[in-house]
PDB file of C-alpha atoms in Angstrom:
ATOM      1  CA  UNK A   1     -23.608 -16.476  33.238  1.00 98.00           C
ATOM      2  CA  UNK A   2     -22.432 -18.712  36.059  1.00 98.00           C
ATOM      3  CA  UNK A   3     -20.607 -16.294  38.370  1.00 98.00           C
ATOM      4  CA  UNK A   4     -18.369 -17.311  41.269  1.00 98.00           C
ATOM      5  CA  UNK A   5     -17.146 -14.873  43.909  1.00 98.00           C
ATOM      6  CA  UNK A   6     -14.181 -15.880  46.101  1.00 98.00           C
ATOM      7  CA  UNK A   7     -13.127 -14.737  49.569  1.00 97.00           C
ATOM      8  CA  UNK A   8     -16.196 -12.745  50.637  1.00 98.00           C
ATOM      9  CA  UNK A   9     -15.267 -13.356  54.259  1.00 96.00           C
ATOM     10  CA  UNK A  10     -18.376 -11.817  55.880  1.00 96.00           C
ATOM     11  CA  UNK A  11     -20.905 -12.500  53.112  1.00 97.00           C
ATOM     12  CA  UNK A  12     -21.052  -8.766  52.488  1.00 98.00           C
ATOM     13  CA  UNK A  13     -21.444  -8.504  48.758  1.00 98.00           C
ATOM     14  CA  UNK A  14     -25.028  -9.793  48.515  1.00 98.00           C
ATOM     15  CA  UNK A  15     -26.025  -6.993  50.922  1.00 98.00           C
ATOM     16  CA  UNK A  16     -24.654  -4.205  48.672  1.00 98.00           C
ATOM     17  CA  UNK A  17     -26.931  -2.122  46.492  1.00 98.00           C
ATOM     18  CA  UNK A  18     -24.743  -2.851  43.501  1.00 98.00           C
ATOM     19  CA  UNK A  19     -25.284  -6.624  43.879  1.00 98.00           C
ATOM     20  CA  UNK A  20     -28.583  -6.121  42.053  1.00 98.00           C
ATOM     21  CA  UNK A  21     -26.531  -5.631  38.880  1.00 98.00           C
ATOM     22  CA  UNK A  22     -26.046  -9.423  38.828  1.00 98.00           C
ATOM     23  CA  UNK A  23     -29.786 -10.172  38.812  1.00 98.00           C
ATOM     24  CA  UNK A  24     -30.450 -12.899  36.274  1.00 96.00           C
ATOM     25  CA  UNK A  25     -26.991 -14.436  36.622  1.00 98.00           C
ATOM     26  CA  UNK A  26     -26.340 -17.680  38.538  1.00 98.00           C
ATOM     27  CA  UNK A  27     -24.129 -16.456  41.390  1.00 98.00           C
ATOM     28  CA  UNK A  28     -22.211 -18.583  43.925  1.00 98.00           C
ATOM     29  CA  UNK A  29     -20.353 -16.862  46.761  1.00 98.00           C
ATOM     30  CA  UNK A  30     -17.576 -18.481  48.826  1.00 98.00           C
ATOM     31  CA  UNK A  31     -16.919 -17.004  52.259  1.00 97.00           C
ATOM     32  CA  UNK A  32     -13.784 -18.935  53.203  1.00 96.00           C
ATOM     33  CA  UNK A  33     -10.259 -18.574  51.842  1.00 95.00           C
ATOM     34  CA  UNK A  34      -8.793 -21.467  49.847  1.00 96.00           C
ATOM     35  CA  UNK A  35      -5.574 -21.603  47.852  1.00 96.00           C
ATOM     36  CA  UNK A  36      -5.431 -25.338  47.176  1.00 97.00           C
ATOM     37  CA  UNK A  37      -5.597 -25.820  43.391  1.00 98.00           C
ATOM     38  CA  UNK A  38      -7.552 -29.071  43.595  1.00 98.00           C
ATOM     39  CA  UNK A  39     -10.207 -27.543  45.799  1.00 98.00           C
ATOM     40  CA  UNK A  40     -10.492 -24.424  43.677  1.00 98.00           C
ATOM     41  CA  UNK A  41     -10.650 -26.410  40.442  1.00 98.00           C
ATOM     42  CA  UNK A  42     -13.560 -28.412  41.817  1.00 98.00           C
ATOM     43  CA  UNK A  43     -15.369 -25.331  43.094  1.00 98.00           C
ATOM     44  CA  UNK A  44     -14.948 -23.356  39.923  1.00 98.00           C
ATOM     45  CA  UNK A  45     -15.324 -26.133  37.333  1.00 98.00           C
ATOM     46  CA  UNK A  46     -18.578 -24.688  35.880  1.00 98.00           C
ATOM     47  CA  UNK A  47     -17.704 -21.014  36.436  1.00 98.00           C
ATOM     48  CA  UNK A  48     -17.908 -18.640  33.459  1.00 98.00           C
ATOM     49  CA  UNK A  49     -17.175 -15.404  35.270  1.00 98.00           C
ATOM     50  CA  UNK A  50     -14.907 -15.250  38.288  1.00 98.00           C
ATOM     51  CA  UNK A  51     -15.001 -12.326  40.716  1.00 98.00           C
ATOM     52  CA  UNK A  52     -11.891 -11.624  42.758  1.00 98.00           C
ATOM     53  CA  UNK A  53     -11.602  -9.440  45.843  1.00 96.00           C
ATOM     54  CA  UNK A  54      -8.269  -7.721  45.293  1.00 91.00           C
ATOM     55  CA  UNK A  55      -5.354 -10.155  45.630  1.00 92.00           C
ATOM     56  CA  UNK A  56      -6.796 -12.508  48.226  1.00 95.00           C
ATOM     57  CA  UNK A  57      -6.489 -15.602  45.947  1.00 97.00           C
ATOM     58  CA  UNK A  58      -3.680 -16.387  43.532  1.00 97.00           C
ATOM     59  CA  UNK A  59      -4.975 -17.296  40.066  1.00 98.00           C
ATOM     60  CA  UNK A  60      -2.075 -19.114  38.470  1.00 98.00           C
ATOM     61  CA  UNK A  61      -1.603 -21.290  35.395  1.00 98.00           C
ATOM     62  CA  UNK A  62      -2.125 -24.710  37.067  1.00 98.00           C
ATOM     63  CA  UNK A  63      -5.583 -23.570  38.159  1.00 98.00           C
ATOM     64  CA  UNK A  64      -6.518 -21.731  34.957  1.00 98.00           C
ATOM     65  CA  UNK A  65      -5.744 -24.775  32.855  1.00 98.00           C
ATOM     66  CA  UNK A  66      -8.332 -26.740  34.828  1.00 98.00           C
ATOM     67  CA  UNK A  67     -11.185 -24.248  34.280  1.00 98.00           C
ATOM     68  CA  UNK A  68     -12.336 -24.912  30.711  1.00 98.00           C
ATOM     69  CA  UNK A  69     -15.571 -22.930  31.041  1.00 98.00           C
ATOM     70  CA  UNK A  70     -14.007 -19.760  32.475  1.00 98.00           C
ATOM     71  CA  UNK A  71     -14.477 -16.816  30.116  1.00 98.00           C
ATOM     72  CA  UNK A  72     -13.984 -13.731  32.329  1.00 98.00           C
ATOM     73  CA  UNK A  73     -12.099 -12.667  35.438  1.00 98.00           C
ATOM     74  CA  UNK A  74     -13.538  -9.474  36.817  1.00 98.00           C
ATOM     75  CA  UNK A  75     -11.791  -7.435  39.528  1.00 98.00           C
ATOM     76  CA  UNK A  76     -10.517  -3.962  40.335  1.00 95.00           C
ATOM     77  CA  UNK A  77      -7.029  -2.448  40.572  1.00 91.00           C
ATOM     78  CA  UNK A  78      -3.680  -4.197  39.946  1.00 89.00           C
ATOM     79  CA  UNK A  79      -3.352  -7.862  39.149  1.00 93.00           C
ATOM     80  CA  UNK A  80       0.037  -9.366  40.202  1.00 91.00           C
ATOM     81  CA  UNK A  81      -1.915 -12.387  41.463  1.00 95.00           C
ATOM     82  CA  UNK A  82      -3.206 -13.380  38.014  1.00 98.00           C
ATOM     83  CA  UNK A  83      -1.198 -15.096  35.287  1.00 98.00           C
ATOM     84  CA  UNK A  84      -2.272 -12.731  32.504  1.00 98.00           C
ATOM     85  CA  UNK A  85      -0.307 -14.488  29.757  1.00 98.00           C
ATOM     86  CA  UNK A  86      -1.991 -17.771  30.569  1.00 98.00           C
ATOM     87  CA  UNK A  87      -5.387 -16.097  30.486  1.00 98.00           C
ATOM     88  CA  UNK A  88      -4.655 -14.736  27.058  1.00 98.00           C
ATOM     89  CA  UNK A  89      -3.430 -18.088  25.806  1.00 98.00           C
ATOM     90  CA  UNK A  90      -6.558 -19.828  27.113  1.00 98.00           C
ATOM     91  CA  UNK A  91      -8.946 -17.205  25.777  1.00 98.00           C
ATOM     92  CA  UNK A  92      -9.955 -15.770  29.183  1.00 98.00           C
ATOM     93  CA  UNK A  93     -10.701 -12.046  29.332  1.00 98.00           C
ATOM     94  CA  UNK A  94      -9.367 -10.165  32.382  1.00 98.00           C
ATOM     95  CA  UNK A  95     -11.306  -6.994  33.161  1.00 98.00           C
ATOM     96  CA  UNK A  96      -9.920  -4.724  35.856  1.00 97.00           C
ATOM     97  CA  UNK A  97     -10.903  -1.113  36.331  1.00 95.00           C
ATOM     98  CA  UNK A  98      -7.894   0.962  37.359  1.00 88.00           C
ATOM     99  CA  UNK A  99     -10.006   3.718  38.931  1.00 79.00           C
ATOM    100  CA  UNK A 100      -7.574   6.322  37.678  1.00 68.00           C
ATOM    101  CA  UNK A 101      -9.299   9.337  39.170  1.00 70.00           C
ATOM    102  CA  UNK A 102     -10.815   7.836  42.339  1.00 79.00           C
ATOM    103  CA  UNK A 103      -8.432   7.326  45.252  1.00 85.00           C
ATOM    104  CA  UNK A 104      -9.303   4.830  47.956  1.00 88.00           C
ATOM    105  CA  UNK A 105     -10.426   7.253  50.679  1.00 94.00           C
ATOM    106  CA  UNK A 106     -11.018   4.223  52.877  1.00 95.00           C
ATOM    107  CA  UNK A 107      -7.333   3.303  52.715  1.00 96.00           C
ATOM    108  CA  UNK A 108      -6.214   6.896  53.217  1.00 97.00           C
ATOM    109  CA  UNK A 109      -8.422   7.257  56.235  1.00 98.00           C
ATOM    110  CA  UNK A 110      -7.199   4.008  57.695  1.00 98.00           C
ATOM    111  CA  UNK A 111      -3.600   5.025  57.100  1.00 98.00           C
ATOM    112  CA  UNK A 112      -4.216   8.151  59.145  1.00 98.00           C
ATOM    113  CA  UNK A 113      -5.821   6.036  61.853  1.00 98.00           C
ATOM    114  CA  UNK A 114      -2.662   3.987  62.055  1.00 98.00           C
ATOM    115  CA  UNK A 115      -0.534   7.135  62.212  1.00 98.00           C
ATOM    116  CA  UNK A 116      -2.420   8.350  65.292  1.00 98.00           C
ATOM    117  CA  UNK A 117      -2.597   4.835  66.791  1.00 98.00           C
ATOM    118  CA  UNK A 118       1.132   4.414  66.423  1.00 98.00           C
ATOM    119  CA  UNK A 119       2.196   7.818  67.655  1.00 98.00           C
ATOM    120  CA  UNK A 120      -0.033   7.550  70.730  1.00 98.00           C
ATOM    121  CA  UNK A 121       0.336   3.757  71.233  1.00 97.00           C
ATOM    122  CA  UNK A 122      -3.445   3.495  71.383  1.00 98.00           C
ATOM    123  CA  UNK A 123      -3.716  -0.315  70.912  1.00 97.00           C
ATOM    124  CA  UNK A 124      -1.090  -0.947  73.545  1.00 96.00           C
ATOM    125  CA  UNK A 125      -2.772   1.456  76.023  1.00 97.00           C
ATOM    126  CA  UNK A 126      -6.135  -0.276  75.460  1.00 97.00           C
ATOM    127  CA  UNK A 127      -4.649  -3.729  75.942  1.00 96.00           C
ATOM    128  CA  UNK A 128      -2.954  -2.709  79.215  1.00 95.00           C
ATOM    129  CA  UNK A 129      -6.118  -1.129  80.591  1.00 97.00           C
ATOM    130  CA  UNK A 130      -8.048  -4.277  79.818  1.00 97.00           C
ATOM    131  CA  UNK A 131      -5.343  -6.183  81.687  1.00 97.00           C
ATOM    132  CA  UNK A 132      -6.020  -4.101  84.808  1.00 97.00           C
ATOM    133  CA  UNK A 133      -3.146  -1.607  84.280  1.00 96.00           C
ATOM    134  CA  UNK A 134      -3.142   2.151  83.770  1.00 97.00           C
ATOM    135  CA  UNK A 135      -0.933   4.332  81.596  1.00 96.00           C
ATOM    136  CA  UNK A 136       2.077   2.570  80.070  1.00 93.00           C
ATOM    137  CA  UNK A 137       4.060   5.480  78.714  1.00 93.00           C
ATOM    138  CA  UNK A 138       4.113   8.861  77.017  1.00 96.00           C
ATOM    139  CA  UNK A 139       3.061   9.209  73.378  1.00 97.00           C
ATOM    140  CA  UNK A 140       3.995  11.709  70.666  1.00 98.00           C
ATOM    141  CA  UNK A 141       1.963  14.480  69.044  1.00 98.00           C
ATOM    142  CA  UNK A 142       1.982  14.797  65.258  1.00 98.00           C
ATOM    143  CA  UNK A 143       1.718  18.571  65.015  1.00 98.00           C
ATOM    144  CA  UNK A 144       5.002  20.152  63.927  1.00 98.00           C
ATOM    145  CA  UNK A 145       6.539  16.856  62.957  1.00 98.00           C
ATOM    146  CA  UNK A 146       7.595  15.679  59.512  1.00 98.00           C
ATOM    147  CA  UNK A 147       5.280  13.341  57.606  1.00 99.00           C
ATOM    148  CA  UNK A 148       7.019  11.472  54.795  1.00 98.00           C
ATOM    149  CA  UNK A 149       5.004  10.327  51.824  1.00 98.00           C
ATOM    150  CA  UNK A 150       6.886   7.685  49.827  1.00 98.00           C
ATOM    151  CA  UNK A 151       5.045   7.558  46.487  1.00 97.00           C
ATOM    152  CA  UNK A 152       2.876  10.521  45.671  1.00 97.00           C
ATOM    153  CA  UNK A 153      -0.073   8.924  43.913  1.00 94.00           C
ATOM    154  CA  UNK A 154      -3.788   9.104  44.536  1.00 93.00           C
ATOM    155  CA  UNK A 155      -3.747   7.788  48.115  1.00 96.00           C
ATOM    156  CA  UNK A 156      -0.445   9.366  49.056  1.00 97.00           C
ATOM    157  CA  UNK A 157      -1.730  12.778  48.056  1.00 97.00           C
ATOM    158  CA  UNK A 158      -4.821  12.378  50.224  1.00 97.00           C
ATOM    159  CA  UNK A 159      -2.727  11.289  53.231  1.00 98.00           C
ATOM    160  CA  UNK A 160      -0.442  14.288  52.675  1.00 98.00           C
ATOM    161  CA  UNK A 161      -3.518  16.490  52.946  1.00 98.00           C
ATOM    162  CA  UNK A 162      -4.469  14.853  56.260  1.00 98.00           C
ATOM    163  CA  UNK A 163      -0.945  15.531  57.571  1.00 98.00           C
ATOM    164  CA  UNK A 164      -1.154  19.179  56.526  1.00 98.00           C
ATOM    165  CA  UNK A 165      -4.522  19.507  58.285  1.00 98.00           C
ATOM    166  CA  UNK A 166      -2.919  18.158  61.490  1.00 98.00           C
ATOM    167  CA  UNK A 167      -0.102  20.728  61.309  1.00 98.00           C
ATOM    168  CA  UNK A 168       2.601  18.362  60.029  1.00 98.00           C
ATOM    169  CA  UNK A 169       5.404  19.281  57.621  1.00 98.00           C
ATOM    170  CA  UNK A 170       4.941  17.079  54.570  1.00 98.00           C
ATOM    171  CA  UNK A 171       8.001  15.739  52.774  1.00 98.00           C
ATOM    172  CA  UNK A 172       7.685  13.632  49.600  1.00 98.00           C
ATOM    173  CA  UNK A 173       9.990  11.140  47.910  1.00 98.00           C
ATOM    174  CA  UNK A 174       8.936   9.469  44.682  1.00 98.00           C
ATOM    175  CA  UNK A 175       9.740   9.329  40.984  1.00 96.00           C
ATOM    176  CA  UNK A 176      10.428  12.801  39.553  1.00 97.00           C
ATOM    177  CA  UNK A 177       7.084  13.255  37.814  1.00 97.00           C
ATOM    178  CA  UNK A 178       5.276  12.477  41.074  1.00 97.00           C
ATOM    179  CA  UNK A 179       7.598  14.843  43.029  1.00 98.00           C
ATOM    180  CA  UNK A 180       6.899  17.564  40.496  1.00 98.00           C
ATOM    181  CA  UNK A 181       3.201  17.085  41.153  1.00 98.00           C
ATOM    182  CA  UNK A 182       3.869  17.228  44.934  1.00 98.00           C
ATOM    183  CA  UNK A 183       5.785  20.486  44.563  1.00 98.00           C
ATOM    184  CA  UNK A 184       2.937  21.920  42.457  1.00 98.00           C
ATOM    185  CA  UNK A 185       0.581  20.992  45.301  1.00 98.00           C
ATOM    186  CA  UNK A 186       2.736  22.962  47.723  1.00 98.00           C
ATOM    187  CA  UNK A 187       4.689  20.158  49.422  1.00 98.00           C
ATOM    188  CA  UNK A 188       8.447  19.885  49.977  1.00 98.00           C
ATOM    189  CA  UNK A 189      10.415  17.098  48.323  1.00 98.00           C
ATOM    190  CA  UNK A 190      13.548  15.454  49.656  1.00 98.00           C
ATOM    191  CA  UNK A 191      16.925  15.983  48.063  1.00 98.00           C
ATOM    192  CA  UNK A 192      17.718  12.273  48.278  1.00 98.00           C
ATOM    193  CA  UNK A 193      16.275   8.980  49.467  1.00 98.00           C
ATOM    194  CA  UNK A 194      18.765   8.965  52.344  1.00 98.00           C
ATOM    195  CA  UNK A 195      17.695  12.407  53.519  1.00 98.00           C
ATOM    196  CA  UNK A 196      14.064  11.399  53.246  1.00 98.00           C
ATOM    197  CA  UNK A 197      14.471   8.434  55.618  1.00 98.00           C
ATOM    198  CA  UNK A 198      16.604  10.414  58.008  1.00 98.00           C
ATOM    199  CA  UNK A 199      14.191  13.397  58.372  1.00 98.00           C
ATOM    200  CA  UNK A 200      10.812  11.749  58.677  1.00 98.00           C
ATOM    201  CA  UNK A 201       9.040  11.375  62.012  1.00 98.00           C
ATOM    202  CA  UNK A 202       6.273   9.428  60.331  1.00 99.00           C
ATOM    203  CA  UNK A 203       6.927   7.677  57.008  1.00 99.00           C
ATOM    204  CA  UNK A 204       4.043   6.227  55.044  1.00 98.00           C
ATOM    205  CA  UNK A 205       4.431   3.973  51.973  1.00 98.00           C
ATOM    206  CA  UNK A 206       2.112   4.620  49.018  1.00 97.00           C
ATOM    207  CA  UNK A 207       3.314   2.693  45.970  1.00 95.00           C
ATOM    208  CA  UNK A 208       1.939   0.022  43.685  1.00 91.00           C
ATOM    209  CA  UNK A 209       3.771  -3.298  43.848  1.00 91.00           C
ATOM    210  CA  UNK A 210       5.475  -3.846  40.521  1.00 88.00           C
ATOM    211  CA  UNK A 211       8.895  -5.305  39.620  1.00 90.00           C
ATOM    212  CA  UNK A 212      10.489  -1.876  39.991  1.00 94.00           C
ATOM    213  CA  UNK A 213       9.146  -1.316  43.497  1.00 96.00           C
ATOM    214  CA  UNK A 214       9.538  -4.792  44.969  1.00 96.00           C
ATOM    215  CA  UNK A 215      12.028  -4.463  47.840  1.00 98.00           C
ATOM    216  CA  UNK A 216      12.501  -0.791  47.179  1.00 98.00           C
ATOM    217  CA  UNK A 217      12.786  -0.077  50.918  1.00 98.00           C
ATOM    218  CA  UNK A 218      16.113  -1.575  52.018  1.00 98.00           C
ATOM    219  CA  UNK A 219      17.500  -2.455  55.452  1.00 98.00           C
ATOM    220  CA  UNK A 220      19.920   0.439  55.136  1.00 98.00           C
ATOM    221  CA  UNK A 221      16.987   2.846  54.502  1.00 98.00           C
ATOM    222  CA  UNK A 222      15.249   1.737  57.688  1.00 98.00           C
ATOM    223  CA  UNK A 223      18.486   2.023  59.650  1.00 98.00           C
ATOM    224  CA  UNK A 224      18.593   5.713  58.795  1.00 98.00           C
ATOM    225  CA  UNK A 225      15.253   6.389  60.525  1.00 98.00           C
ATOM    226  CA  UNK A 226      14.989   8.045  63.905  1.00 98.00           C
ATOM    227  CA  UNK A 227      14.562   5.873  66.999  1.00 98.00           C
ATOM    228  CA  UNK A 228      11.353   7.901  67.607  1.00 98.00           C
ATOM    229  CA  UNK A 229      10.023   7.468  64.053  1.00 98.00           C
ATOM    230  CA  UNK A 230       6.949   5.523  62.916  1.00 98.00           C
ATOM    231  CA  UNK A 231       6.791   3.527  59.666  1.00 99.00           C
ATOM    232  CA  UNK A 232       3.295   2.943  58.230  1.00 98.00           C
ATOM    233  CA  UNK A 233       2.553   0.486  55.444  1.00 98.00           C
ATOM    234  CA  UNK A 234      -0.972   0.114  54.076  1.00 98.00           C
ATOM    235  CA  UNK A 235       0.241  -0.537  50.513  1.00 97.00           C
ATOM    236  CA  UNK A 236       2.027  -3.867  50.033  1.00 96.00           C
ATOM    237  CA  UNK A 237       4.418  -5.762  52.289  1.00 97.00           C
ATOM    238  CA  UNK A 238       6.956  -6.695  49.534  1.00 96.00           C
ATOM    239  CA  UNK A 239       7.772  -3.015  49.041  1.00 98.00           C
ATOM    240  CA  UNK A 240      10.075  -3.661  51.974  1.00 98.00           C
ATOM    241  CA  UNK A 241      13.035  -6.010  51.622  1.00 98.00           C
ATOM    242  CA  UNK A 242      12.212  -9.441  53.090  1.00 96.00           C
ATOM    243  CA  UNK A 243      12.796  -9.644  56.876  1.00 96.00           C
ATOM    244  CA  UNK A 244      14.145  -6.077  56.980  1.00 98.00           C
ATOM    245  CA  UNK A 245      11.289  -4.562  58.941  1.00 98.00           C
ATOM    246  CA  UNK A 246      11.400  -7.080  61.812  1.00 98.00           C
ATOM    247  CA  UNK A 247      15.201  -6.677  62.048  1.00 98.00           C
ATOM    248  CA  UNK A 248      14.889  -2.886  62.006  1.00 98.00           C
ATOM    249  CA  UNK A 249      12.237  -2.765  64.701  1.00 98.00           C
ATOM    250  CA  UNK A 250      14.351  -5.035  66.899  1.00 98.00           C
ATOM    251  CA  UNK A 251      17.310  -2.710  66.367  1.00 98.00           C
ATOM    252  CA  UNK A 252      15.154   0.325  67.250  1.00 98.00           C
ATOM    253  CA  UNK A 253      15.275   2.188  63.955  1.00 98.00           C
ATOM    254  CA  UNK A 254      12.492   3.000  63.308  1.00 98.00           C
ATOM    255  CA  UNK A 255      11.137   2.843  66.834  1.00 98.00           C
ATOM    256  CA  UNK A 256       7.628   1.807  65.733  1.00 98.00           C
ATOM    257  CA  UNK A 257       5.696   0.395  62.807  1.00 98.00           C
ATOM    258  CA  UNK A 258       2.009   0.125  61.934  1.00 98.00           C
ATOM    259  CA  UNK A 259       1.270  -2.282  59.092  1.00 98.00           C
ATOM    260  CA  UNK A 260      -1.840  -3.605  57.370  1.00 98.00           C
ATOM    261  CA  UNK A 261      -0.168  -5.791  54.766  1.00 97.00           C
ATOM    262  CA  UNK A 262       1.936  -8.965  54.854  1.00 97.00           C
ATOM    263  CA  UNK A 263       4.078 -11.214  52.642  1.00 94.00           C
ATOM    264  CA  UNK A 264       1.491 -13.992  52.904  1.00 91.00           C
ATOM    265  CA  UNK A 265      -2.176 -13.339  53.524  1.00 92.00           C
ATOM    266  CA  UNK A 266      -4.255 -14.166  55.442  1.00 92.00           C
ATOM    267  CA  UNK A 267      -1.674 -14.165  58.220  1.00 95.00           C
ATOM    268  CA  UNK A 268      -2.886 -16.514  60.931  1.00 94.00           C
ATOM    269  CA  UNK A 269       0.413 -17.592  62.454  1.00 96.00           C
ATOM    270  CA  UNK A 270       0.354 -16.287  66.009  1.00 97.00           C
ATOM    271  CA  UNK A 271       4.070 -16.927  66.208  1.00 97.00           C
ATOM    272  CA  UNK A 272       4.897 -14.641  63.313  1.00 97.00           C
ATOM    273  CA  UNK A 273       7.766 -12.404  64.491  1.00 97.00           C
ATOM    274  CA  UNK A 274       6.064  -9.163  63.487  1.00 97.00           C
ATOM    275  CA  UNK A 275       2.930  -9.956  65.487  1.00 97.00           C
ATOM    276  CA  UNK A 276       5.032 -10.466  68.585  1.00 97.00           C
ATOM    277  CA  UNK A 277       6.955  -7.198  68.545  1.00 97.00           C
ATOM    278  CA  UNK A 278       5.720  -4.686  71.170  1.00 95.00           C
ATOM    279  CA  UNK A 279       6.568  -1.777  68.893  1.00 97.00           C
ATOM    280  CA  UNK A 280       4.460  -3.059  65.952  1.00 98.00           C
ATOM    281  CA  UNK A 281       0.743  -2.462  65.406  1.00 98.00           C
ATOM    282  CA  UNK A 282      -0.627  -5.054  63.009  1.00 98.00           C
ATOM    283  CA  UNK A 283      -4.086  -5.034  61.370  1.00 98.00           C
ATOM    284  CA  UNK A 284      -5.529  -7.687  58.986  1.00 97.00           C
ATOM    285  CA  UNK A 285      -5.402  -5.824  55.632  1.00 96.00           C
ATOM    286  CA  UNK A 286      -8.586  -3.808  56.297  1.00 97.00           C
ATOM    287  CA  UNK A 287      -7.467  -0.498  54.845  1.00 96.00           C
ATOM    288  CA  UNK A 288      -9.976  -0.699  51.959  1.00 94.00           C
ATOM    289  CA  UNK A 289     -12.576  -2.777  53.784  1.00 96.00           C
ATOM    290  CA  UNK A 290     -15.573  -0.484  54.298  1.00 97.00           C
ATOM    291  CA  UNK A 291     -19.095  -0.787  52.921  1.00 97.00           C
ATOM    292  CA  UNK A 292     -18.672   2.544  51.086  1.00 96.00           C
ATOM    293  CA  UNK A 293     -15.486   1.327  49.364  1.00 95.00           C
ATOM    294  CA  UNK A 294     -17.038  -1.981  48.510  1.00 96.00           C
ATOM    295  CA  UNK A 295     -19.960  -0.228  46.793  1.00 96.00           C
ATOM    296  CA  UNK A 296     -17.471   1.713  44.638  1.00 94.00           C
ATOM    297  CA  UNK A 297     -15.301  -1.296  43.847  1.00 95.00           C
ATOM    298  CA  UNK A 298     -18.009  -3.806  43.130  1.00 97.00           C
ATOM    299  CA  UNK A 299     -20.050  -1.400  41.065  1.00 97.00           C
ATOM    300  CA  UNK A 300     -17.082  -1.458  38.667  1.00 96.00           C
ATOM    301  CA  UNK A 301     -16.561  -5.201  38.975  1.00 98.00           C
ATOM    302  CA  UNK A 302     -20.238  -6.111  38.385  1.00 98.00           C
ATOM    303  CA  UNK A 303     -20.526  -3.594  35.522  1.00 98.00           C
ATOM    304  CA  UNK A 304     -17.650  -5.434  33.840  1.00 98.00           C
ATOM    305  CA  UNK A 305     -19.646  -8.700  34.042  1.00 98.00           C
ATOM    306  CA  UNK A 306     -22.742  -7.052  32.661  1.00 98.00           C
ATOM    307  CA  UNK A 307     -20.705  -5.576  29.801  1.00 98.00           C
ATOM    308  CA  UNK A 308     -19.115  -8.919  28.977  1.00 98.00           C
ATOM    309  CA  UNK A 309     -22.500 -10.648  28.979  1.00 98.00           C
ATOM    310  CA  UNK A 310     -23.737  -7.970  26.557  1.00 97.00           C
ATOM    311  CA  UNK A 311     -20.811  -8.784  24.197  1.00 97.00           C
ATOM    312  CA  UNK A 312     -18.816  -5.600  24.891  1.00 97.00           C
ATOM    313  CA  UNK A 313     -16.116  -6.308  27.498  1.00 98.00           C
ATOM    314  CA  UNK A 314     -14.704  -3.245  29.261  1.00 98.00           C
ATOM    315  CA  UNK A 315     -11.446  -2.461  31.090  1.00 97.00           C
ATOM    316  CA  UNK A 316      -9.742  -5.383  29.396  1.00 98.00           C
ATOM    317  CA  UNK A 317      -6.105  -5.666  30.531  1.00 98.00           C
ATOM    318  CA  UNK A 318      -5.156  -8.358  27.992  1.00 98.00           C
ATOM    319  CA  UNK A 319      -6.668  -6.968  24.734  1.00 98.00           C
ATOM    320  CA  UNK A 320      -4.830  -9.518  22.591  1.00 96.00           C
ATOM    321  CA  UNK A 321      -7.299 -12.101  23.898  1.00 97.00           C
ATOM    322  CA  UNK A 322     -10.295 -10.491  22.188  1.00 96.00           C
ATOM    323  CA  UNK A 323      -9.815 -12.221  18.842  1.00 94.00           C
ATOM    324  CA  UNK A 324      -9.705 -15.625  20.452  1.00 95.00           C
ATOM    325  CA  UNK A 325     -11.778 -15.318  23.588  1.00 96.00           C
ATOM    326  CA  UNK A 326     -13.894 -18.251  24.686  1.00 96.00           C
ATOM    327  CA  UNK A 327     -17.458 -18.326  23.503  1.00 89.00           C
TER     328      UNK A 327
END
């Protein structure tokens, strides 16, 4: 099959062990990021299998309708960036492993790194020292403080364990089935959303972005946080109401934020308000970007291509397409 891979920024995938799974296929890898439909349509005009790296590129109807040879989109995790209905209408199979029992340890580890970086102002201290200055202030320890986990799924549960290991009190807020799981794991749950935001010293978001969770964190929620509190978001930016985080940080509640995700990515606007706040640590969506995580993710993604080529597609998220899929 003619396989195209988008957005492999550092040409990493061909160096992975699992890349050998695509031996015998005609593979083209693009290392830049393009969202222009005309450019993508030209690049992908002969593509039969399209590999996506998470949600880096939007695959919408105007593009899909210009790719007559496309048979398969192979990726991993959620797919809000793909017009699934259009794929089904056009006979394009979408395969996406949901890795139900394998949390992203890379994202959990990075989340914890942001917790420590935020509480101790590590990036700011480094920047000042490189500018010829010495200490710029006094940080906060995490031991004995309250770690809030908003959304107790696979990653949230791992981060809760890190907090416990560092001597933090873990408090969970989520849907009731998830809170029941948290209580079974020995963690406290909040009596209300308001109480949750008021009590947390560190609050970390761990939810999938779906219609029900879009904008679930409101301006009034952030206003309840302590002036000393840290908000961490390695999940999705639209979980927070538009513009609410910048306004909250300017108002001093919470006092700090550490974020890895943005409304529009890649974020290259040096004048973006969030990037210019002294109480915000911003990283370029690298929570899951490790070689180890890539091996896990792309083993699934390449296996899906191999399965499709063998006539037995796996992890199909639009099963209604199977009777009319492109040949």
